[in-house]
Amino acid sequence: MDYEAELQTAQGAIMAAADLDALEALRLAYLGKAGSISALLKTLGAMSPDERQTTGPRIHALREGVAGALASRKAALEGAALEARLAAEEVDLTLPAPASQRGSIHPVSQVMEELAEIFADLGFAVATGPEIEDGWHNFTALNMPESHPARAMHDTFYFAERTETGEELLLRTHTSPVQIRAMQATGGTQPLRIIAPGRVYRSDSDATHTPMFHQVEGLVIGEGIHLGHLKWTLETFLRAFFERDDIVLRLRPSYFPFTEPSVEVDVGYASTGGRRVVGGNGDDAGHGWMELLGSGMVNRRVLTAGGYDPDRWQGFAFGLGVDRLAMLKYGMDDLR
Ligand code: PHE
């Protein structure tokens, strides 16, 4: 038998196999259980040792050659199949995509950004402090000693742990502790102009109160600062914020432990169609006053706690509710 010619014929057939099915059929025909080369291999057993010595290697060479040809044709066919698939499977960019929900900036975040921008124009930097505060910064340094009613368990969220120095830990009830932190950071040697926006927490929850809400604190420290500066700053800010020139403020005497004197600031509004629109004198017909924020001249004790000499430095501070401001500006009537 001419094994060489046999191999060439087989190689020719294998190279001509058009697809993987045809190739598999050829593999079975040659190397399968009943394949022709398998049959040749079986004849080896019946041969004489001499014959086997000469014929054996030829049959094995034939089998190796056929197996090699099958493997290389298989690789070629598989490569071609992949190429064909890649060419056929295009991504159709004209197909309409499933609609996705678009987010938008939360009114509170938006108002906080607006506030920061307006106050930046007035030379205020943004300061921050921790939401988990200690009792000294949140209360004591702000002239609210241990016995102050605002420190009661039912008003404030306390932690079971205390600081290393034994101070109680709590969720800050206002942004005022940032006043203390900002003052301490200068060492009592420089004027200050900061706002501190952030989350604050109080233990109440009803239609008009949520346990977490947002405040912006303002603090100005300088030499010769007085209430007129406070009023001008708030007026200028509110005109820019509500985008109207007819903002009228009413300052009422009030009390906060950390300011002296303390002033509650109301803004005039008009009632139109059941909605309150900020602007105008609250005493005019169809108008009213709305409480907007708490403020005052920084108490001497607070200046001292912050490291400032109260005989040389004065300051004013204010704290306003961001959620309230957002509702007013964007005409929402439910805090939730
Ligand atoms: N911290 C006060 C509050 O939360 C607001 C305030 C800030 C009042 C600064 C005066 C000065 O109610």
GROMACS .gro file of C-alpha atoms and ligand atoms in nm:
model
  348
    1MET     CA    1   0.000   0.000   0.000
    2ASP     CA    2   0.124   0.345  -0.087
    3TYR     CA    3   0.089   0.528   0.244
    4GLU     CA    4   0.235   0.847   0.097
    5ALA     CA    5  -0.031   0.865  -0.174
    6GLU     CA    6  -0.295   0.777   0.084
    7LEU     CA    7  -0.182   1.070   0.305
    8GLN     CA    8  -0.189   1.314   0.015
    9THR     CA    9  -0.539   1.210  -0.086
   10ALA     CA   10  -0.658   1.247   0.274
   11GLN     CA   11  -0.490   1.589   0.309
   12GLY     CA   12  -0.656   1.703  -0.014
   13ALA     CA   13  -0.999   1.595   0.110
   14ILE     CA   14  -0.945   1.759   0.449
   15MET     CA   15  -0.831   2.090   0.297
   16ALA     CA   16  -1.142   2.086   0.080
   17ALA     CA   17  -1.382   2.034   0.373
   18ALA     CA   18  -1.621   2.328   0.346
   19ASP     CA   19  -1.736   2.341   0.706
   20LEU     CA   20  -1.690   2.189   1.050
   21ASP     CA   21  -1.960   1.923   0.988
   22ALA     CA   22  -1.788   1.803   0.673
   23LEU     CA   23  -1.457   1.799   0.860
   24GLU     CA   24  -1.605   1.591   1.143
   25ALA     CA   25  -1.739   1.341   0.888
   26LEU     CA   26  -1.386   1.307   0.746
   27ARG     CA   27  -1.235   1.261   1.094
   28LEU     CA   28  -1.476   0.974   1.159
   29ALA     CA   29  -1.404   0.823   0.817
   30TYR     CA   30  -1.029   0.815   0.890
   31LEU     CA   31  -0.979   0.802   1.264
   32GLY     CA   32  -1.320   0.700   1.400
   33LYS     CA   33  -1.373   0.351   1.546
   34ALA     CA   34  -1.463   0.217   1.203
   35GLY     CA   35  -1.235   0.456   1.019
   36SER     CA   36  -0.995   0.346   0.749
   37ILE     CA   37  -0.677   0.434   0.936
   38SER     CA   38  -0.809   0.273   1.253
   39ALA     CA   39  -0.862  -0.041   1.045
   40LEU     CA   40  -0.503  -0.024   0.920
   41LEU     CA   41  -0.375   0.007   1.276
   42LYS     CA   42  -0.568  -0.307   1.370
   43THR     CA   43  -0.383  -0.507   1.101
   44LEU     CA   44  -0.053  -0.449   1.285
   45GLY     CA   45  -0.138  -0.717   1.539
   46ALA     CA   46  -0.154  -0.991   1.277
   47MET     CA   47   0.179  -0.899   1.113
   48SER     CA   48   0.509  -1.072   1.159
   49PRO     CA   49   0.759  -0.877   1.366
   50ASP     CA   50   0.964  -0.789   1.057
   51GLU     CA   51   0.666  -0.665   0.865
   52ARG     CA   52   0.547  -0.468   1.165
   53GLN     CA   53   0.891  -0.303   1.191
   54THR     CA   54   0.866  -0.160   0.843
   55THR     CA   55   0.492  -0.104   0.811
   56GLY     CA   56   0.414   0.017   1.166
   57PRO     CA   57   0.596   0.351   1.139
   58ARG     CA   58   0.432   0.421   0.801
   59ILE     CA   59   0.082   0.365   0.933
   60HIS     CA   60   0.161   0.581   1.236
   61ALA     CA   61   0.304   0.854   1.010
   62LEU     CA   62  -0.015   0.839   0.803
   63ARG     CA   63  -0.226   0.875   1.119
   64GLU     CA   64  -0.015   1.164   1.248
   65GLY     CA   65  -0.035   1.339   0.910
   66VAL     CA   66  -0.411   1.303   0.891
   67ALA     CA   67  -0.459   1.416   1.254
   68GLY     CA   68  -0.238   1.722   1.189
   69ALA     CA   69  -0.430   1.812   0.872
   70LEU     CA   70  -0.763   1.777   1.060
   71ALA     CA   71  -0.642   2.005   1.340
   72SER     CA   72  -0.515   2.279   1.113
   73ARG     CA   73  -0.826   2.273   0.896
   74LYS     CA   74  -1.040   2.288   1.209
   75ALA     CA   75  -0.854   2.596   1.333
   76ALA     CA   76  -0.889   2.761   0.992
   77LEU     CA   77  -1.264   2.690   0.972
   78GLU     CA   78  -1.325   2.813   1.326
   79GLY     CA   79  -1.130   3.132   1.259
   80ALA     CA   80  -1.330   3.194   0.943
   81ALA     CA   81  -1.658   3.130   1.130
   82LEU     CA   82  -1.562   3.388   1.394
   83GLU     CA   83  -1.465   3.641   1.128
   84ALA     CA   84  -1.798   3.587   0.954
   85ARG     CA   85  -1.989   3.635   1.279
   86LEU     CA   86  -1.802   3.952   1.364
   87ALA     CA   87  -1.873   4.089   1.018
   88ALA     CA   88  -2.243   3.998   1.037
   89GLU     CA   89  -2.317   4.096   1.396
   90GLU     CA   90  -2.321   4.472   1.384
   91VAL     CA   91  -2.446   4.688   1.669
   92ASP     CA   92  -2.742   4.878   1.535
   93LEU     CA   93  -2.691   5.224   1.674
   94THR     CA   94  -3.016   5.346   1.521
   95LEU     CA   95  -3.225   5.127   1.755
   96PRO     CA   96  -3.409   5.342   2.010
   97ALA     CA   97  -3.255   5.295   2.356
   98PRO     CA   98  -3.480   5.214   2.652
   99ALA     CA   99  -3.580   5.537   2.827
  100SER     CA  100  -3.384   5.602   3.145
  101GLN     CA  101  -3.490   5.814   3.440
  102ARG     CA  102  -3.312   6.147   3.458
  103GLY     CA  103  -3.216   6.280   3.798
  104SER     CA  104  -3.219   6.643   3.896
  105ILE     CA  105  -3.053   6.840   4.171
  106HIS     CA  106  -3.246   6.833   4.500
  107PRO     CA  107  -3.391   7.176   4.585
  108VAL     CA  108  -3.201   7.175   4.915
  109SER     CA  109  -2.868   7.109   4.743
  110GLN     CA  110  -2.950   7.371   4.484
  111VAL     CA  111  -3.033   7.633   4.745
  112MET     CA  112  -2.715   7.554   4.938
  113GLU     CA  113  -2.516   7.608   4.618
  114GLU     CA  114  -2.697   7.935   4.550
  115LEU     CA  115  -2.627   8.051   4.905
  116ALA     CA  116  -2.258   7.970   4.879
  117GLU     CA  117  -2.238   8.161   4.550
  118ILE     CA  118  -2.411   8.473   4.680
  119PHE     CA  119  -2.205   8.480   4.998
  120ALA     CA  120  -1.885   8.418   4.802
  121ASP     CA  121  -1.956   8.747   4.622
  122LEU     CA  122  -1.973   8.912   4.966
  123GLY     CA  123  -1.635   8.765   5.061
  124PHE     CA  124  -1.756   8.471   5.272
  125ALA     CA  125  -1.563   8.143   5.266
  126VAL     CA  126  -1.737   7.809   5.324
  127ALA     CA  127  -1.646   7.636   5.653
  128THR     CA  128  -1.747   7.288   5.768
  129GLY     CA  129  -1.758   7.091   6.089
  130PRO     CA  130  -1.850   6.736   6.196
  131GLU     CA  131  -2.213   6.623   6.215
  132ILE     CA  132  -2.117   6.411   6.515
  133GLU     CA  133  -2.023   6.686   6.756
  134ASP     CA  134  -1.917   6.699   7.117
  135GLY     CA  135  -2.116   6.871   7.388
  136TRP     CA  136  -1.855   7.141   7.436
  137HIS     CA  137  -1.867   7.269   7.076
  138ASN     CA  138  -2.242   7.221   7.032
  139PHE     CA  139  -2.348   7.370   7.367
  140THR     CA  140  -2.094   7.475   7.631
  141ALA     CA  141  -1.879   7.701   7.412
  142LEU     CA  142  -2.201   7.858   7.281
  143ASN     CA  143  -2.295   7.966   7.633
  144MET     CA  144  -2.532   7.677   7.694
  145PRO     CA  145  -2.403   7.519   8.017
  146GLU     CA  146  -2.477   7.165   8.139
  147SER     CA  147  -2.806   7.276   8.291
  148HIS     CA  148  -2.945   7.430   7.969
  149PRO     CA  149  -3.283   7.282   7.871
  150ALA     CA  150  -3.181   7.235   7.506
  151ARG     CA  151  -2.935   6.973   7.632
  152ALA     CA  152  -3.218   6.747   7.753
  153MET     CA  153  -3.213   6.386   7.637
  154HIS     CA  154  -3.544   6.420   7.454
  155ASP     CA  155  -3.425   6.714   7.242
  156THR     CA  156  -3.098   6.581   7.113
  157PHE     CA  157  -2.963   6.253   6.972
  158TYR     CA  158  -2.686   6.136   7.205
  159PHE     CA  159  -2.435   5.856   7.151
  160ALA     CA  160  -2.359   5.595   7.413
  161GLU     CA  161  -1.986   5.669   7.371
  162ARG     CA  162  -1.802   5.974   7.495
  163THR     CA  163  -1.489   6.148   7.370
  164GLU     CA  164  -1.147   6.063   7.515
  165THR     CA  165  -1.179   6.366   7.742
  166GLY     CA  166  -1.519   6.253   7.869
  167GLU     CA  167  -1.730   6.494   7.659
  168GLU     CA  168  -2.070   6.368   7.551
  169LEU     CA  169  -2.109   6.290   7.178
  170LEU     CA  170  -2.422   6.389   6.988
  171LEU     CA  171  -2.561   6.472   6.646
  172ARG     CA  172  -2.520   6.848   6.619
  173THR     CA  173  -2.844   7.034   6.678
  174HIS     CA  174  -2.741   7.342   6.478
  175THR     CA  175  -2.454   7.465   6.262
  176SER     CA  176  -2.341   7.708   6.534
  177PRO     CA  177  -2.060   7.479   6.661
  178VAL     CA  178  -1.886   7.557   6.330
  179GLN     CA  179  -1.859   7.917   6.458
  180ILE     CA  180  -1.644   7.790   6.745
  181ARG     CA  181  -1.433   7.567   6.520
  182ALA     CA  182  -1.375   7.847   6.269
  183MET     CA  183  -1.276   8.091   6.547
  184GLN     CA  184  -1.039   7.840   6.703
  185ALA     CA  185  -0.874   7.778   6.366
  186THR     CA  186  -0.748   8.138   6.344
  187GLY     CA  187  -0.607   8.144   6.697
  188GLY     CA  188  -0.812   8.455   6.767
  189THR     CA  189  -0.587   8.675   6.557
  190GLN     CA  190  -0.773   8.738   6.231
  191PRO     CA  191  -1.106   8.871   6.111
  192LEU     CA  192  -1.346   8.604   5.987
  193ARG     CA  193  -1.618   8.587   5.725
  194ILE     CA  194  -1.764   8.240   5.681
  195ILE     CA  195  -2.082   8.053   5.608
  196ALA     CA  196  -2.131   7.693   5.718
  197PRO     CA  197  -2.401   7.498   5.538
  198GLY     CA  198  -2.489   7.150   5.655
  199ARG     CA  199  -2.717   6.890   5.810
  200VAL     CA  200  -2.844   6.927   6.164
  201TYR     CA  201  -3.054   6.696   6.385
  202ARG     CA  202  -3.324   6.738   6.643
  203SER     CA  203  -3.542   6.489   6.813
  204ASP     CA  204  -3.871   6.595   6.660
  205SER     CA  205  -4.083   6.468   6.381
  206ASP     CA  206  -4.420   6.596   6.263
  207ALA     CA  207  -4.572   6.767   5.958
  208THR     CA  208  -4.349   7.072   5.990
  209HIS     CA  209  -4.042   6.916   6.157
  210THR     CA  210  -3.809   6.644   6.036
  211PRO     CA  211  -3.540   6.493   6.262
  212MET     CA  212  -3.276   6.595   6.010
  213PHE     CA  213  -3.280   6.930   5.833
  214HIS     CA  214  -3.041   7.183   5.686
  215GLN     CA  215  -2.903   7.511   5.813
  216VAL     CA  216  -2.661   7.771   5.697
  217GLU     CA  217  -2.465   7.947   5.964
  218GLY     CA  218  -2.305   8.286   5.900
  219LEU     CA  219  -2.029   8.438   6.107
  220VAL     CA  220  -1.841   8.765   6.071
  221ILE     CA  221  -1.572   8.868   6.318
  222GLY     CA  222  -1.386   9.196   6.292
  223GLU     CA  223  -1.307   9.518   6.470
  224GLY     CA  224  -1.599   9.760   6.490
  225ILE     CA  225  -1.864   9.517   6.360
  226HIS     CA  226  -2.217   9.620   6.460
  227LEU     CA  227  -2.583   9.536   6.399
  228GLY     CA  228  -2.593   9.758   6.089
  229HIS     CA  229  -2.348   9.524   5.919
  230LEU     CA  230  -2.573   9.231   6.002
  231LYS     CA  231  -2.883   9.401   5.861
  232TRP     CA  232  -2.705   9.511   5.541
  233THR     CA  233  -2.557   9.165   5.486
  234LEU     CA  234  -2.893   8.990   5.528
  235GLU     CA  235  -3.074   9.240   5.307
  236THR     CA  236  -2.813   9.213   5.033
  237PHE     CA  237  -2.819   8.836   5.052
  238LEU     CA  238  -3.200   8.808   5.046
  239ARG     CA  239  -3.230   9.047   4.749
  240ALA     CA  240  -2.987   8.833   4.554
  241PHE     CA  241  -3.149   8.508   4.666
  242PHE     CA  242  -3.512   8.601   4.591
  243GLU     CA  243  -3.406   8.811   4.291
  244ARG     CA  244  -3.606   9.116   4.397
  245ASP     CA  245  -3.521   9.462   4.524
  246ASP     CA  246  -3.827   9.512   4.742
  247ILE     CA  247  -3.710   9.288   5.026
  248VAL     CA  248  -3.811   9.447   5.357
  249LEU     CA  249  -3.676   9.310   5.684
  250ARG     CA  250  -3.811   9.347   6.034
  251LEU     CA  251  -3.571   9.293   6.321
  252ARG     CA  252  -3.729   9.182   6.647
  253PRO     CA  253  -3.553   9.152   6.983
  254SER     CA  254  -3.511   8.788   7.076
  255TYR     CA  255  -3.293   8.560   7.282
  256PHE     CA  256  -3.021   8.309   7.198
  257PRO     CA  257  -2.759   8.214   7.456
  258PHE     CA  258  -2.480   8.269   7.202
  259THR     CA  259  -2.575   8.618   7.080
  260GLU     CA  260  -2.628   8.946   7.267
  261PRO     CA  261  -2.831   9.128   7.162
  262SER     CA  262  -3.026   8.863   6.969
  263VAL     CA  263  -3.252   8.943   6.677
  264GLU     CA  264  -3.518   8.743   6.504
  265VAL     CA  265  -3.543   8.850   6.141
  266ASP     CA  266  -3.877   8.855   5.959
  267VAL     CA  267  -3.927   8.922   5.590
  268GLY     CA  268  -4.232   9.089   5.438
  269TYR     CA  269  -4.442   8.882   5.198
  270ALA     CA  270  -4.756   8.918   4.990
  271SER     CA  271  -5.035   8.661   4.992
  272THR     CA  272  -5.134   8.585   4.636
  273GLY     CA  273  -5.375   8.306   4.559
  274GLY     CA  274  -5.301   8.131   4.889
  275ARG     CA  275  -4.928   8.140   4.822
  276ARG     CA  276  -4.672   8.349   5.005
  277VAL     CA  277  -4.449   8.551   4.780
  278VAL     CA  278  -4.152   8.717   4.947
  279GLY     CA  279  -4.132   9.094   4.893
  280GLY     CA  280  -4.289   9.418   5.005
  281ASN     CA  281  -4.356   9.568   5.346
  282GLY     CA  282  -4.525   9.317   5.573
  283ASP     CA  283  -4.739   9.594   5.724
  284ASP     CA  284  -4.905   9.681   5.389
  285ALA     CA  285  -5.253   9.556   5.305
  286GLY     CA  286  -5.252   9.194   5.188
  287HIS     CA  287  -4.905   9.148   5.331
  288GLY     CA  288  -4.756   8.982   5.637
  289TRP     CA  289  -4.429   8.909   5.816
  290MET     CA  290  -4.265   8.571   5.806
  291GLU     CA  291  -3.998   8.459   6.049
  292LEU     CA  292  -3.688   8.375   5.851
  293LEU     CA  293  -3.385   8.338   6.074
  294GLY     CA  294  -3.218   8.390   6.408
  295SER     CA  295  -2.919   8.615   6.451
  296GLY     CA  296  -2.739   8.861   6.673
  297MET     CA  297  -2.410   9.001   6.788
  298VAL     CA  298  -2.175   8.724   6.901
  299ASN     CA  299  -2.191   8.694   7.280
  300ARG     CA  300  -1.867   8.796   7.457
  301ARG     CA  301  -1.853   8.452   7.620
  302VAL     CA  302  -1.865   8.287   7.278
  303LEU     CA  303  -1.585   8.510   7.148
  304THR     CA  304  -1.378   8.412   7.449
  305ALA     CA  305  -1.453   8.040   7.401
  306GLY     CA  306  -1.343   8.078   7.039
  307GLY     CA  307  -1.014   8.236   7.147
  308TYR     CA  308  -1.094   8.600   7.061
  309ASP     CA  309  -1.047   8.898   7.294
  310PRO     CA  310  -1.402   9.042   7.325
  311ASP     CA  311  -1.266   9.387   7.414
  312ARG     CA  312  -1.103   9.409   7.074
  313TRP     CA  313  -1.319   9.193   6.842
  314GLN     CA  314  -1.689   9.202   6.769
  315GLY     CA  315  -1.898   8.989   6.541
  316PHE     CA  316  -2.241   8.895   6.420
  317ALA     CA  317  -2.385   8.553   6.349
  318PHE     CA  318  -2.699   8.419   6.190
  319GLY     CA  319  -2.853   8.080   6.131
  320LEU     CA  320  -3.118   8.007   5.875
  321GLY     CA  321  -3.314   7.702   5.772
  322VAL     CA  322  -3.228   7.595   5.419
  323ASP     CA  323  -3.531   7.369   5.375
  324ARG     CA  324  -3.758   7.662   5.461
  325LEU     CA  325  -3.577   7.888   5.218
  326ALA     CA  326  -3.601   7.628   4.941
  327MET     CA  327  -3.976   7.590   5.000
  328LEU     CA  328  -4.026   7.966   4.986
  329LYS     CA  329  -3.825   8.020   4.672
  330TYR     CA  330  -3.964   7.724   4.478
  331GLY     CA  331  -4.323   7.747   4.602
  332MET     CA  332  -4.349   7.416   4.791
  333ASP     CA  333  -4.583   7.400   5.089
  334ASP     CA  334  -4.496   7.063   5.244
  335LEU     CA  335  -4.158   7.006   5.401
  336ARG     CA  336  -4.169   6.640   5.307
  337PHE     N1  337  -2.833   7.824   6.608
  337PHE     C1  338  -2.961   7.889   6.611
  337PHE     C2  339  -3.072   7.784   6.588
  337PHE     O1  340  -3.042   7.676   6.544
  337PHE     C3  341  -2.974   7.994   6.506
  337PHE     C4  342  -2.880   8.109   6.527
  337PHE     C5  343  -2.754   8.108   6.472
  337PHE     C6  344  -2.920   8.217   6.606
  337PHE     C7  345  -2.668   8.214   6.490
  337PHE     C8  346  -2.834   8.323   6.625
  337PHE     C9  347  -2.710   8.321   6.568
  337PHE     O2  348  -3.184   7.804   6.615
   0.00000   0.00000   0.00000
